[in-house]
Short mmCIF file of C-alpha atoms in Angstrom, two decimals:
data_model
loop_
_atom_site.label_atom_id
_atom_site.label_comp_id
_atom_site.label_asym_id
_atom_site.label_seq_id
_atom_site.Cartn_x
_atom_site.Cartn_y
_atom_site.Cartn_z
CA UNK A 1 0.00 0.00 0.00
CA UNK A 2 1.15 3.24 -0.83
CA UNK A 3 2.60 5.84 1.67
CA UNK A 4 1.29 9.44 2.52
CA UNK A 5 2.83 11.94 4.83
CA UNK A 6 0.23 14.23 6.24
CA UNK A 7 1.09 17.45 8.02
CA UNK A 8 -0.07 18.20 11.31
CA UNK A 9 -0.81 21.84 13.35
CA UNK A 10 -1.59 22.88 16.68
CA UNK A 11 -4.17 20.87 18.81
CA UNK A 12 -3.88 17.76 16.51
CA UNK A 13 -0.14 17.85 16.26
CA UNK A 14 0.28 18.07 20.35
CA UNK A 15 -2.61 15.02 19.87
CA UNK A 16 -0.29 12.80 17.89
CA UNK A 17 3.04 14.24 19.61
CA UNK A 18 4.69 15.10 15.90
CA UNK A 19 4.18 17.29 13.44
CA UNK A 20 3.42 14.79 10.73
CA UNK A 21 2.12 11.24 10.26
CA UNK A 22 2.70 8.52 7.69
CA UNK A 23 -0.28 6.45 6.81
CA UNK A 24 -0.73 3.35 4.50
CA UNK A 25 -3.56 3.06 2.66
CA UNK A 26 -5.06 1.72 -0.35
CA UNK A 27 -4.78 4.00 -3.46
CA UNK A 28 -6.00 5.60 -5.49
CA UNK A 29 -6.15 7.81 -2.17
CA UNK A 30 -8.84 10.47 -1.66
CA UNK A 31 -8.44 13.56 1.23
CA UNK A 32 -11.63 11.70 3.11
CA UNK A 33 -10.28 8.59 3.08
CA UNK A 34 -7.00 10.36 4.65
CA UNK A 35 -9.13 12.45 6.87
CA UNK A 36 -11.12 9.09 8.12
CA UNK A 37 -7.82 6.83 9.16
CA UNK A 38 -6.21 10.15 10.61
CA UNK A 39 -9.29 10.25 13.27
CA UNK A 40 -8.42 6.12 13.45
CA UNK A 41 -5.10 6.41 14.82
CA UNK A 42 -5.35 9.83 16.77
CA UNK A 43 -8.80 8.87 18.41
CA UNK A 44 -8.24 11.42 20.76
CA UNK A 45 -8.21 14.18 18.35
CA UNK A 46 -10.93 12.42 16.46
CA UNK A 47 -13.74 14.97 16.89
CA UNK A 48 -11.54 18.01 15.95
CA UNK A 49 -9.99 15.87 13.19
CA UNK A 50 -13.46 15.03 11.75
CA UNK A 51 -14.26 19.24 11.51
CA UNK A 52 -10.75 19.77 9.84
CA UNK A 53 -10.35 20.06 5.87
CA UNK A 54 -7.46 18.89 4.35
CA UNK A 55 -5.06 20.76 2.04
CA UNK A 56 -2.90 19.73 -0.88
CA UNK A 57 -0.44 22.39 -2.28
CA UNK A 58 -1.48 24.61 0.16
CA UNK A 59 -5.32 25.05 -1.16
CA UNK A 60 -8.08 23.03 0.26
CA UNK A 61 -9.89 20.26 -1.46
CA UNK A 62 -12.81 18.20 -1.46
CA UNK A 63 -12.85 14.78 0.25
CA UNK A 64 -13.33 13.52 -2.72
CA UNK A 65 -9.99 14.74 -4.23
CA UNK A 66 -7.51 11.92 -5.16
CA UNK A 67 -4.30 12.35 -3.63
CA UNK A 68 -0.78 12.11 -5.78
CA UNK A 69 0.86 10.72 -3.51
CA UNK A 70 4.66 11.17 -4.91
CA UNK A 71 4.04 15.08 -5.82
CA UNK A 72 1.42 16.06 -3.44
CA UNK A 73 2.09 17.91 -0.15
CA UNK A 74 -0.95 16.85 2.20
CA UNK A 75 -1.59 18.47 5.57
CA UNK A 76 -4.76 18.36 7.81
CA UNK A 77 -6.13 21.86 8.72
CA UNK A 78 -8.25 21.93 11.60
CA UNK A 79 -10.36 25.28 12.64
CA UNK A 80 -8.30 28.38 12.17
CA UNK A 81 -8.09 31.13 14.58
CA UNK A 82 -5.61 33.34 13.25
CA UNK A 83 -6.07 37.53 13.27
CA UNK B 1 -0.05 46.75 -5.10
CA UNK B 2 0.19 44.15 -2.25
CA UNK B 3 2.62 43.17 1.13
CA UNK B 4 2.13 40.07 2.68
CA UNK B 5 4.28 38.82 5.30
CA UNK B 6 4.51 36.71 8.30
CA UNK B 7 7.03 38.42 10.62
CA UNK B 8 8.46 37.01 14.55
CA UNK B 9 8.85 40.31 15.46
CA UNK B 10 6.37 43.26 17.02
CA UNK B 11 4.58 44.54 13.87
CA UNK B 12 5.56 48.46 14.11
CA UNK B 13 2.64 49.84 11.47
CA UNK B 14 4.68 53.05 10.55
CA UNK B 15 7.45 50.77 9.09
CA UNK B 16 4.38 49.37 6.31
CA UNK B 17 2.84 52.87 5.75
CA UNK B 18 5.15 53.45 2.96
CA UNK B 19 3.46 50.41 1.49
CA UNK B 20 -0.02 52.24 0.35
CA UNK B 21 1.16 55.41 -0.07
CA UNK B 22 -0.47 56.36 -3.79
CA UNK B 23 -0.77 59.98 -5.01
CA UNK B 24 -4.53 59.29 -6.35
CA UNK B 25 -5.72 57.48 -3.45
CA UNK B 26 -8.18 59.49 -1.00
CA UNK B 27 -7.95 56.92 1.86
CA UNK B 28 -6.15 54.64 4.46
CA UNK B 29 -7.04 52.20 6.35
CA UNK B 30 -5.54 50.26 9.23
CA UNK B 31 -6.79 47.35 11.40
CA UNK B 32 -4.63 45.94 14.02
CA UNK B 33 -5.37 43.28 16.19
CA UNK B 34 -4.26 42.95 19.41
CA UNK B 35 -3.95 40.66 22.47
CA UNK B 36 -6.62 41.55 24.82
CA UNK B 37 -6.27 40.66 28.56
CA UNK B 38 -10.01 40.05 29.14
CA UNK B 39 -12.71 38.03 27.61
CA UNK B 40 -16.14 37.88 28.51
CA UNK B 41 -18.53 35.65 26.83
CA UNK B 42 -21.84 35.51 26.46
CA UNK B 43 -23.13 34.28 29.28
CA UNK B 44 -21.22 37.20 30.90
CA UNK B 45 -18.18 34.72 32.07
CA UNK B 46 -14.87 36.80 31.80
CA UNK B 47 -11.32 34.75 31.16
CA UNK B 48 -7.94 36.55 31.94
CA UNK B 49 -5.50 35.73 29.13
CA UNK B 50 -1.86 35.93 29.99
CA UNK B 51 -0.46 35.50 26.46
CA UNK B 52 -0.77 34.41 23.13
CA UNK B 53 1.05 32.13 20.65
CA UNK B 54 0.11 31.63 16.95
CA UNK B 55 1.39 29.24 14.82
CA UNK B 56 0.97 28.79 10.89
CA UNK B 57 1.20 26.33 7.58
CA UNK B 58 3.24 29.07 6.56
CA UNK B 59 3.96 28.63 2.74
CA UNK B 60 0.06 28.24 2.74
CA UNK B 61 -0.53 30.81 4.83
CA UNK B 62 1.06 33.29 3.02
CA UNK B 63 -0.60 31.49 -0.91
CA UNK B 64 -4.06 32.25 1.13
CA UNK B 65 -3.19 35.47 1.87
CA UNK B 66 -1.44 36.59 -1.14
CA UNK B 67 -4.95 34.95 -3.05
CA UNK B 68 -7.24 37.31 -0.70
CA UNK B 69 -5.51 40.05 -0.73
CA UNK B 70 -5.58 39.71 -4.77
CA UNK B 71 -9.24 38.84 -4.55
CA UNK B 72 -10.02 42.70 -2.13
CA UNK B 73 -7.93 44.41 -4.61
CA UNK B 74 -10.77 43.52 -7.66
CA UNK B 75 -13.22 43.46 -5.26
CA UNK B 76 -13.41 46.65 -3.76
CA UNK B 77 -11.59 48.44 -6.93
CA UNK B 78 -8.14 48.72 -3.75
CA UNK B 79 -4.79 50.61 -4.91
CA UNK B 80 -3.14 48.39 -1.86
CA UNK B 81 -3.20 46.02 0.62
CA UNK B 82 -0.94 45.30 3.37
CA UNK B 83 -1.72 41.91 5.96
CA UNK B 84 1.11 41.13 7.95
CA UNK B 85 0.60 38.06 10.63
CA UNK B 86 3.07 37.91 13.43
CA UNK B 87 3.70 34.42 14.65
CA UNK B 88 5.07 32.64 18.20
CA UNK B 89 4.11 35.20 21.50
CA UNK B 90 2.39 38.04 20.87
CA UNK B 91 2.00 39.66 24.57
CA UNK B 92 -0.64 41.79 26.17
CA UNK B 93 -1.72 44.92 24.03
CA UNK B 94 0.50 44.00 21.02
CA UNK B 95 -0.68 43.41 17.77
CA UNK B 96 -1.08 39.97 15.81
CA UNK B 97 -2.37 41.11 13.15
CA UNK B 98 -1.74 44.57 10.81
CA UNK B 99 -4.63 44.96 7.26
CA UNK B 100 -4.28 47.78 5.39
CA UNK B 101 -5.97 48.96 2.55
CA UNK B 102 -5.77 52.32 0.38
CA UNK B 103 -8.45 53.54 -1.78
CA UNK B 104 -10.14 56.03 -3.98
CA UNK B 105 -13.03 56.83 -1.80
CA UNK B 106 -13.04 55.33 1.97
CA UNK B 107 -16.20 53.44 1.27
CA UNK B 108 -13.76 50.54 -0.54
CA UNK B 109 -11.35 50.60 2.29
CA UNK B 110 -14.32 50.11 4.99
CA UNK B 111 -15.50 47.67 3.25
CA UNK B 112 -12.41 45.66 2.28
CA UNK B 113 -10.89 45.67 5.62
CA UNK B 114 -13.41 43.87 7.57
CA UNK B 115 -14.00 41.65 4.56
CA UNK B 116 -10.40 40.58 4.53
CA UNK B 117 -10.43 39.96 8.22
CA UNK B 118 -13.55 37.56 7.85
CA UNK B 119 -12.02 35.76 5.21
CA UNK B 120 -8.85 35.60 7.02
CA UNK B 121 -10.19 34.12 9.99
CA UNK B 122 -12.31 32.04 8.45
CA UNK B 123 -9.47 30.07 6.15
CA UNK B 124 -5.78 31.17 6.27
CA UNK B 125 -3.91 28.45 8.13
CA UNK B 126 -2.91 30.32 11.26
CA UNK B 127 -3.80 29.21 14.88
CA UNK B 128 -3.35 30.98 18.54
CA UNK B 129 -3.12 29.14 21.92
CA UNK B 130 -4.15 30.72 24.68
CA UNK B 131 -2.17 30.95 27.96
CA UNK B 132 -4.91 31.57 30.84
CA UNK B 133 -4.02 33.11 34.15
CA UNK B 134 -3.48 29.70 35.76
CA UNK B 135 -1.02 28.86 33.20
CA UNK B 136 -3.13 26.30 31.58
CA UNK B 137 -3.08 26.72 27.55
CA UNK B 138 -5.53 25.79 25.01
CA UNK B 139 -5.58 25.85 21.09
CA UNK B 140 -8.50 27.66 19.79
CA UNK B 141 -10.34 25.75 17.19
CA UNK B 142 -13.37 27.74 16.67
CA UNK C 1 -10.68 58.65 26.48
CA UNK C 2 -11.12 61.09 23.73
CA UNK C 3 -8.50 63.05 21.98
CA UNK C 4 -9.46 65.48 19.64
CA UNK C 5 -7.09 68.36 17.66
CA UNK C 6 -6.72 71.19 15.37
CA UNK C 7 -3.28 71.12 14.02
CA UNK C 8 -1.55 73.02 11.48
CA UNK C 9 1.41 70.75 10.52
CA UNK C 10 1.75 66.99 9.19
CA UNK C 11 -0.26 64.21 10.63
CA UNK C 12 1.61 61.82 11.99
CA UNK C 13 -0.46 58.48 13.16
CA UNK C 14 2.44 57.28 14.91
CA UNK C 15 2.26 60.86 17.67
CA UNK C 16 -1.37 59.37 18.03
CA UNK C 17 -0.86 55.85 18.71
CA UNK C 18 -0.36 55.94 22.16
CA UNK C 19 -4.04 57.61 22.55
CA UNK C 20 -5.72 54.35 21.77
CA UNK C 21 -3.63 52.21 24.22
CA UNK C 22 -5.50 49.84 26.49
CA UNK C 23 -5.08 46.54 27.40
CA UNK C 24 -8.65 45.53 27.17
CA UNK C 25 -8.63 46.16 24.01
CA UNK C 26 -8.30 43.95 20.88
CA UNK C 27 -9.21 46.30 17.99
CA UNK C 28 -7.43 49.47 16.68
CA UNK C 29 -8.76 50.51 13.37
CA UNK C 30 -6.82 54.00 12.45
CA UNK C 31 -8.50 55.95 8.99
CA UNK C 32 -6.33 58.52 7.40
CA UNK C 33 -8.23 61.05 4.68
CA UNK C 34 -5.31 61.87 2.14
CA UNK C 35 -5.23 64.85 -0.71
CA UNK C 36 -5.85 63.08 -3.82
CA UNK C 37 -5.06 64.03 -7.52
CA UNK C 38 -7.49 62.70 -9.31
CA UNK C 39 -11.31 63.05 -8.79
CA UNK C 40 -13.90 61.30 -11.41
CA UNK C 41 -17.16 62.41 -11.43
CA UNK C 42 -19.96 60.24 -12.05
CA UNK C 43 -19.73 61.33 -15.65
CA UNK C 44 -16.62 59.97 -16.09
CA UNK C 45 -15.28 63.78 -16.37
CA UNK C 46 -11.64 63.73 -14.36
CA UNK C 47 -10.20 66.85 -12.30
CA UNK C 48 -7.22 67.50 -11.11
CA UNK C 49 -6.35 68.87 -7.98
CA UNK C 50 -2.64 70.78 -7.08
CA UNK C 51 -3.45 71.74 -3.41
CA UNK C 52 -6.27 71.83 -0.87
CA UNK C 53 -6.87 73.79 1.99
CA UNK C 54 -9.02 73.51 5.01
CA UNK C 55 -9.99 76.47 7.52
CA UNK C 56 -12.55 75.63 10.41
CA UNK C 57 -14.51 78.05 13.15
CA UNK C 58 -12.24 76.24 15.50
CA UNK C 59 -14.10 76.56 18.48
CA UNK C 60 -17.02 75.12 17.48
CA UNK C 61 -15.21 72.44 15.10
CA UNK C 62 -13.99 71.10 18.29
CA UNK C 63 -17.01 71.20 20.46
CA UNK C 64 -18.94 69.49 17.79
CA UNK C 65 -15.79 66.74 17.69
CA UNK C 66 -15.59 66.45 21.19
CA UNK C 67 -19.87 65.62 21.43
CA UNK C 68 -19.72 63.28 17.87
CA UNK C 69 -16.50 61.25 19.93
CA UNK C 70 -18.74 60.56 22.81
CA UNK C 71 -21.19 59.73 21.16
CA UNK C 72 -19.33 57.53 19.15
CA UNK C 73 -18.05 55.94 22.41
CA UNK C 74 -21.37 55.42 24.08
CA UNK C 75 -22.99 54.11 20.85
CA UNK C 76 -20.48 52.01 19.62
CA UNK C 77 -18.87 51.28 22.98
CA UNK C 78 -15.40 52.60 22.11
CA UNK C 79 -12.51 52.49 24.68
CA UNK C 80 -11.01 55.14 22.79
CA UNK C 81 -11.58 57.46 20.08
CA UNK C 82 -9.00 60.19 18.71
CA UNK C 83 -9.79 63.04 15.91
CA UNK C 84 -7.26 64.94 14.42
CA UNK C 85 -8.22 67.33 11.70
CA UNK C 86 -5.16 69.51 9.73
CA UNK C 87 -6.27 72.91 9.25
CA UNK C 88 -4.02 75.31 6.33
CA UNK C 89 -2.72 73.79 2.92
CA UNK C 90 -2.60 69.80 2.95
CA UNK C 91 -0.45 69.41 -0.27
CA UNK C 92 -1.09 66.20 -2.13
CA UNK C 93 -0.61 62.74 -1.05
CA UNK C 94 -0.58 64.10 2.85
CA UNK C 95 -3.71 63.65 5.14
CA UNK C 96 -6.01 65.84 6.42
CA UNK C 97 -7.69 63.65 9.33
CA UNK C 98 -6.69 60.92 11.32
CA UNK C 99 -9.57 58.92 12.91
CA UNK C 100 -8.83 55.76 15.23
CA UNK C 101 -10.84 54.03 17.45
CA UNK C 102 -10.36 51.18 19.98
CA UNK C 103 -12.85 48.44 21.32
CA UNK C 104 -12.55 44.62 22.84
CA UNK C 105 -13.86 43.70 19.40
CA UNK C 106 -13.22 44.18 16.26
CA UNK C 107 -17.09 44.77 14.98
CA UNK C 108 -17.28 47.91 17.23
CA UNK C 109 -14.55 49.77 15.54
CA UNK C 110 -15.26 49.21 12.40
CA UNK C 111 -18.85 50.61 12.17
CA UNK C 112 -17.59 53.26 14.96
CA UNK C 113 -14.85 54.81 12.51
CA UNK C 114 -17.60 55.10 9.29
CA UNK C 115 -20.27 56.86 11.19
CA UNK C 116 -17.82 59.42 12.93
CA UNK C 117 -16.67 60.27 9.18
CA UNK C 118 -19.92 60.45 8.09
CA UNK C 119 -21.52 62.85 10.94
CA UNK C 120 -17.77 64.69 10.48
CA UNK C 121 -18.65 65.62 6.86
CA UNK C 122 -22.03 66.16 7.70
CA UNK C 123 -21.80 68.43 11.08
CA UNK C 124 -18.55 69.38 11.81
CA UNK C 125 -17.82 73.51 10.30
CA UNK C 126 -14.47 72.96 8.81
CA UNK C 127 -14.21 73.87 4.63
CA UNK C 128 -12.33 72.74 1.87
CA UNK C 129 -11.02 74.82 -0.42
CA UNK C 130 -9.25 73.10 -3.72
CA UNK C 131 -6.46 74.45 -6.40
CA UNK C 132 -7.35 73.03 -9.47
CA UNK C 133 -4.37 72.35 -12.05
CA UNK C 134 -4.93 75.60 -13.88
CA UNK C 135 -4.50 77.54 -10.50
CA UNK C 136 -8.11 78.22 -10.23
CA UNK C 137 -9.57 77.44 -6.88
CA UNK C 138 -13.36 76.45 -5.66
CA UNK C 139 -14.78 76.48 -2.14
CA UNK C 140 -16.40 73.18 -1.94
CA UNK C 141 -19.66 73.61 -0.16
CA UNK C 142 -21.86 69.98 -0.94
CA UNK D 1 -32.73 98.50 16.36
CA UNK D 2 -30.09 96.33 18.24
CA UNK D 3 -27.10 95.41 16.31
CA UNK D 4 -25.76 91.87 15.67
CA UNK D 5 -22.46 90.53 14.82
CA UNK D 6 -22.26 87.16 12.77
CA UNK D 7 -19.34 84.92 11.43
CA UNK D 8 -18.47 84.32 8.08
CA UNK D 9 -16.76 81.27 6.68
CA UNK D 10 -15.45 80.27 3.76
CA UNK D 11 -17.59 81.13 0.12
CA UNK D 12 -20.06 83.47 2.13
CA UNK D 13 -16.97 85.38 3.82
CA UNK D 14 -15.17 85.49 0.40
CA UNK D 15 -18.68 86.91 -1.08
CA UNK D 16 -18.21 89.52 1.51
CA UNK D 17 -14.76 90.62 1.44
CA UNK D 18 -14.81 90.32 5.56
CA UNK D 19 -15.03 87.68 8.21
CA UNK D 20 -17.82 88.65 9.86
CA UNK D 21 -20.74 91.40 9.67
CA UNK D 22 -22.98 93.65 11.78
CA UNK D 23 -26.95 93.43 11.09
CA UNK D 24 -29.20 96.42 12.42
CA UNK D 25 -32.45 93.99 13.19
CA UNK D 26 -35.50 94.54 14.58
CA UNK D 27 -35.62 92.85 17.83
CA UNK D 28 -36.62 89.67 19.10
CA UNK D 29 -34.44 88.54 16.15
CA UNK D 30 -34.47 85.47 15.35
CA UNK D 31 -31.98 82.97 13.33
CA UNK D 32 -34.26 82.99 10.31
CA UNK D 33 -33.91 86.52 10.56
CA UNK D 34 -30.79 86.94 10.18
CA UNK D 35 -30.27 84.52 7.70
CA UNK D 36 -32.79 86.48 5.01
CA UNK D 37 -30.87 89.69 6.23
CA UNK D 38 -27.63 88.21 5.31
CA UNK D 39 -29.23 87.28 1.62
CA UNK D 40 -30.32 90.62 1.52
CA UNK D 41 -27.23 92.18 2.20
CA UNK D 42 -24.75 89.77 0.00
CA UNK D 43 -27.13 88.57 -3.20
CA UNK D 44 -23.95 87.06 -5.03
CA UNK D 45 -24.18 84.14 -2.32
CA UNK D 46 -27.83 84.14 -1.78
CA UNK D 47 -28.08 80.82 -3.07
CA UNK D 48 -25.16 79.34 -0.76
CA UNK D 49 -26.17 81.33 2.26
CA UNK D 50 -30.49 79.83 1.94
CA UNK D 51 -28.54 76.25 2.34
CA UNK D 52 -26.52 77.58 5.29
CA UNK D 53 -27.11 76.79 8.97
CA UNK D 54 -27.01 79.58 12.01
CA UNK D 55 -24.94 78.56 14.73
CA UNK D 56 -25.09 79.67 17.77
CA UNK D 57 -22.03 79.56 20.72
CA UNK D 58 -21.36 76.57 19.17
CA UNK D 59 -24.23 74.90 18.50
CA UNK D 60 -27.30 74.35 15.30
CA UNK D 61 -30.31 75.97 15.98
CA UNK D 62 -33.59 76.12 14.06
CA UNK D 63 -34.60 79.12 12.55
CA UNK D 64 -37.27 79.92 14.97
CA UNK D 65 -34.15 80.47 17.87
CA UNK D 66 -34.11 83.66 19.76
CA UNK D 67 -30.92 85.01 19.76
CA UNK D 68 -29.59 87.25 22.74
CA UNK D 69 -28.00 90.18 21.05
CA UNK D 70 -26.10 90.98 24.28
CA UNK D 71 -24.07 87.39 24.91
CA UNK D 72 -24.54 85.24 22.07
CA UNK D 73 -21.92 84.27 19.02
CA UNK D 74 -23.61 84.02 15.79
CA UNK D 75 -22.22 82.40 12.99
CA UNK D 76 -23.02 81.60 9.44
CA UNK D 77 -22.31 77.82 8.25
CA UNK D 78 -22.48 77.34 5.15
CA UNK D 79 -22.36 73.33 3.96
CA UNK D 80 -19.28 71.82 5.47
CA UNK D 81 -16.63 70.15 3.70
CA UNK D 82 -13.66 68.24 6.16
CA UNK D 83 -12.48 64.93 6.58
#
């Protein structure tokens, strides 16, 4: 199964204790499917996790989005509160 | 024109003025945010904040921003925009944040401002934790 | 706190900074009016302006400035509010009022900063008088 | 007939060629009064000084106002233009 890094911020990087994860799953690999097994491991963080949207290349995409996994930089974005 | 930048440092606003100054515009505007000691909410609960930290995605922090800031300036018809974020502790009565906008009339720049502060809030990739009184922190994930 | 001036020289927002200073607060939102060049009418017809100058009856300019900040204060529930309004010729590109106000939250400031500009230009008996290009000049009396 | 003293700003004292005037009115005079005087007295901004507000220490008053000759400050305001 493929490989895909995922980069983490603030309350669900302290969750998982680094700031990003490696997950294995079954390609082709959407941002929902990512989303889903990141609430899986970091149960803990699983509500937050399920109300964060996940970006690729630094814009945010659907859940339905397929992931390229050797080009694509992937990081979950839970609910900002910058300004 | 447009400045975006995420900075470590106290954001001094006179060092950015240069930034909208534009012979045929009529008006300036500047928002700064700023740590505030107290919150009340609405139940009428107050919370004493010690400090603030804020933390970004920062190459997609600064895409976001660059994109809104290009999105006001159509908008709202803007000469410029300046957002500068500052990141790590921002103490008591210093700001975190620093919009400007410059404009023909000041109706764009009234309306631009807040606008760009909604949108920023609502989806550039920057977070604060909050350091209470007692010490304890919290990430705020609105 | 209110701070409101008359001044013959410059503006410079960073003398005024200090006025809205208060820990409680989380909002600054500063508005600078600035001598433009260009003016387009709503016929598309463009002037062009060399100078402006303002005169006031200065004792009543600030008593009326002095009332419209407090009631900006109560209204919007400002922590601070400062005026300053330059009097004399304010050559292009330089401002001719400074408006800031302060608040916990944002919200407040920015509809407290558009309605004291708006009862400013409606109330407040200072006059503009404008240098066209060709050296002719106009009272401007709305 | 007492005499009154009022302010002149901008187009209206430029019309006039001073900064202020004296009135001869028949007392109780009134701001309305003094306004049609003024028209009277300087037609070439008639037109500016009907759109005009009366002032008085410092404050708008309607055109029905009583003016004491003896302590108040009268002023013309023409439609302001700051900010």
């Amino acid at each position: 199964m493929p490989l895909i890094r995922v980069l983490l911020f603030a309350a669900v990087r302290d969750a998982a204790g680094e700031s990003s994860l490696e997950l294995a799953l079954p390609g082709p690999i959407t941002a929902g499917a990512v989303s889903k097994e990141l609430a899986n491991q970091l149960p803990a963080a699983g509500d937050l996790i399920r109300v964060s949207r996940i970006a690729v290349n630094g814009s945010y995409v659907a859940d339905e989005h397929e992931i390229d996994v050797s080009h694509d930089e992937v990081a979950l974005i839970p609910p900002v509160s910058g300004g | 024109m447009q400045t975006i930048q995420l900075v470590n440092q106290p954001i001094d606003p006179a060092k950015w003025a240069h930034c909208l100054h534009d012979i045929d515009t009529g008006s300036h505007l500047w928002f700064s945010g700023v740590t505030r000691r107290k919150t009340t909410d609405s139940s009428g609960q107050t919370t004493v904040t010690r400090t603030l930290h804020y933390e970004a995605y920062a190459e997609m922090a600064i895409e976001q921003l660059e994109r809104l800031a290009k999105d006001a300036r159509l908008r709202f018809e803007l000469s410029g925009v300046v957002i500068i974020h500052r990141l790590g502790e921002v103490p008591l009565g210093e700001a975190s944040v620093l919009v400007g906008c410059s404009s023909a009339h000041r109706k764009s720049s009234f309306e631009a401002v807040p606008w760009i502060m909604y949108r920023l809030k609502a989806d550039v990739p920057i977070w604060k934790r909050e350091t209470f009184e007692d010490s304890s922190t919290q990430w705020i994930h609105p």
